[in-house]
C-alpha atoms as a printed R data frame, in Angstrom:
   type eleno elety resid chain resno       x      y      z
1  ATOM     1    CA   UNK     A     1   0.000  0.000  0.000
2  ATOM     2    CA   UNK     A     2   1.793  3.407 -0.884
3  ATOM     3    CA   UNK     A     3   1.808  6.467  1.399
4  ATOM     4    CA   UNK     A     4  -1.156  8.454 -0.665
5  ATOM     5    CA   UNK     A     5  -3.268  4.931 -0.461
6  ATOM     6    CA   UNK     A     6  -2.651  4.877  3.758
7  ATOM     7    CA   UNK     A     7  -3.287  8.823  4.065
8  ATOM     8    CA   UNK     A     8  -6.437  9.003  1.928
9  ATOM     9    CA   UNK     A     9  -7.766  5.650  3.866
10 ATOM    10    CA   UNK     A    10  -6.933  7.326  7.222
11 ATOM    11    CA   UNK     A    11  -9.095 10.235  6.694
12 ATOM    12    CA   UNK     A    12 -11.817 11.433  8.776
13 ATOM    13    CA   UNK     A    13 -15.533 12.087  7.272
14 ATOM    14    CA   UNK     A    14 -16.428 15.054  9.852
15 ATOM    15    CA   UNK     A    15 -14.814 18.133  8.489
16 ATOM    16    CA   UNK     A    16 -14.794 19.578 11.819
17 ATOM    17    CA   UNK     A    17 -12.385 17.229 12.780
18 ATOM    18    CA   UNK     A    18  -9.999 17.248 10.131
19 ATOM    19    CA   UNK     A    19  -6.190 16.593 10.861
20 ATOM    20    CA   UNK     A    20  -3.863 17.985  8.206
21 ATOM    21    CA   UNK     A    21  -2.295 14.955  5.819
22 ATOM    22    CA   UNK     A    22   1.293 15.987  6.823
23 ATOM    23    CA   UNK     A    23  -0.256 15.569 10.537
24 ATOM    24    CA   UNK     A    24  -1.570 12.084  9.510
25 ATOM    25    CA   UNK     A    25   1.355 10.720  7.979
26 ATOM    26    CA   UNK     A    26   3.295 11.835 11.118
27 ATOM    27    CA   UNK     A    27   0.819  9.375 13.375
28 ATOM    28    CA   UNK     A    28   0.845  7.019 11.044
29 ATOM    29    CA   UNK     A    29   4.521  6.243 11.048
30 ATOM    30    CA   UNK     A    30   5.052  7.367 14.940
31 ATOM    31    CA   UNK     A    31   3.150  4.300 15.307
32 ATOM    32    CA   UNK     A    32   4.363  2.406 12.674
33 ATOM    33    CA   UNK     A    33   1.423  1.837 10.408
34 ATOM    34    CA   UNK     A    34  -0.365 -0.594 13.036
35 ATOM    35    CA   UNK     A    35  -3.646 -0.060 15.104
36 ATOM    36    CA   UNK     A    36  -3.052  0.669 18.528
37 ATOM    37    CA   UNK     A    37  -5.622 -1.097 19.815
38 ATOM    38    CA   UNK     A    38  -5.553 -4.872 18.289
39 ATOM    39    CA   UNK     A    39  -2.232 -4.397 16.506
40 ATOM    40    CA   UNK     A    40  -3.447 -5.226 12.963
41 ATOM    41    CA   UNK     A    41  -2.109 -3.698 10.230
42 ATOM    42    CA   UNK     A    42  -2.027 -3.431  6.163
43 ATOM    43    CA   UNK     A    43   1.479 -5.441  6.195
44 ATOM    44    CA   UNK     A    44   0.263 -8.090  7.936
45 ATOM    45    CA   UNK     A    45  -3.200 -7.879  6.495
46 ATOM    46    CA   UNK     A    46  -3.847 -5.521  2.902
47 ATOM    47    CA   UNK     A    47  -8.022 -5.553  4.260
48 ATOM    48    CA   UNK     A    48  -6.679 -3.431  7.418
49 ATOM    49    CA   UNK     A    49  -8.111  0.386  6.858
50 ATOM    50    CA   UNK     A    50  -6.130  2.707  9.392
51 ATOM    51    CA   UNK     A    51  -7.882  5.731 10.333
52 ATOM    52    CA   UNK     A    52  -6.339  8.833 12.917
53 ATOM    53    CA   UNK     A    53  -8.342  9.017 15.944
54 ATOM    54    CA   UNK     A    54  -8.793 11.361 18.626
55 ATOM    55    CA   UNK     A    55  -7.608  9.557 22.042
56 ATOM    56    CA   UNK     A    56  -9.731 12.457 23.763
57 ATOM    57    CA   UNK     A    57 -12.974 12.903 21.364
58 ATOM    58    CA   UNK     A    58 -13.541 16.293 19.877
59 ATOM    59    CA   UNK     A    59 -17.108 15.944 21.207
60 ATOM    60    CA   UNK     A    60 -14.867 16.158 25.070
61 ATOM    61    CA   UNK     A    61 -12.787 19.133 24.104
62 ATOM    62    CA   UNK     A    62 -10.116 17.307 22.481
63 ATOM    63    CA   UNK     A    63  -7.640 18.597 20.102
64 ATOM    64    CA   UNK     A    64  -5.693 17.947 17.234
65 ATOM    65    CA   UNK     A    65  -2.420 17.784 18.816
66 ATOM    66    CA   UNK     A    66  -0.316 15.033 17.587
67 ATOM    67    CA   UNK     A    67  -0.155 13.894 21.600
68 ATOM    68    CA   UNK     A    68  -3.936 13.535 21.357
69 ATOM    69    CA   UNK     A    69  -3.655 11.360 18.124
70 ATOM    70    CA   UNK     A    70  -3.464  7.701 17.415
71 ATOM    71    CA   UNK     A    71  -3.709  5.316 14.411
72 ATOM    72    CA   UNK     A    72  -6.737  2.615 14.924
73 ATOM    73    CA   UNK     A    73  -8.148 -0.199 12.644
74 ATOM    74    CA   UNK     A    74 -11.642  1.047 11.290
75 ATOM    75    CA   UNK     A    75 -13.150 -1.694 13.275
76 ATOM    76    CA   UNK     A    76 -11.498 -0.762 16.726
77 ATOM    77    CA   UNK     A    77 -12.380  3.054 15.723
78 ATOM    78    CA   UNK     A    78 -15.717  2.116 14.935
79 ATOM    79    CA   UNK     A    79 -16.397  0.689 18.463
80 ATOM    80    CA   UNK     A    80 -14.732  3.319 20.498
81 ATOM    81    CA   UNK     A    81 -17.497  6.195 18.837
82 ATOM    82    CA   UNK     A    82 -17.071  8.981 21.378
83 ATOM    83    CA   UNK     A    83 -15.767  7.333 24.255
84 ATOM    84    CA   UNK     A    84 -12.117  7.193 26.029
């Protein structure tokens, strides 16, 4: 999977939470392409769909520092929803 194909997979659909690409790529690779929750990822597994998620929601006042950012599976980011 290239960098563009990771990046445009990883991308949130609520535009009030958007996180810059460079910011994205930056999460991505600080955790080195692999879900922090379950540990799958598209090396392992080409099905695996990272997205960047907010460790503290944006619906609880979180932001989009990097420090407040981590890369989840869409199924593990599906079942957190707003929750810590």
């Amino acid at each position: 999977m290239t960098r563009e194909q990771l990046l445009l997979k990883s991308k949130t659909k609520n535009e009030r939470r958007t996180i810059p690409l460079n910011v994205r790529w930056i999460v991505l690779k600080r955790d080195n392409y692999t879900c922090k929750k379950c540990g799958r990822s598209p090396g392992k597994d080409q099905t695996t769909e990272l997205e960047i998620d907010h460790i503290m929601p944006v619906a609880k006042n979180g932001t989009n520092d990097i420090s407040n950012l981590e890369t989840l599976c869409h199924e593990c980011n599906q079942g957190k929803k707003d929750r810590i």
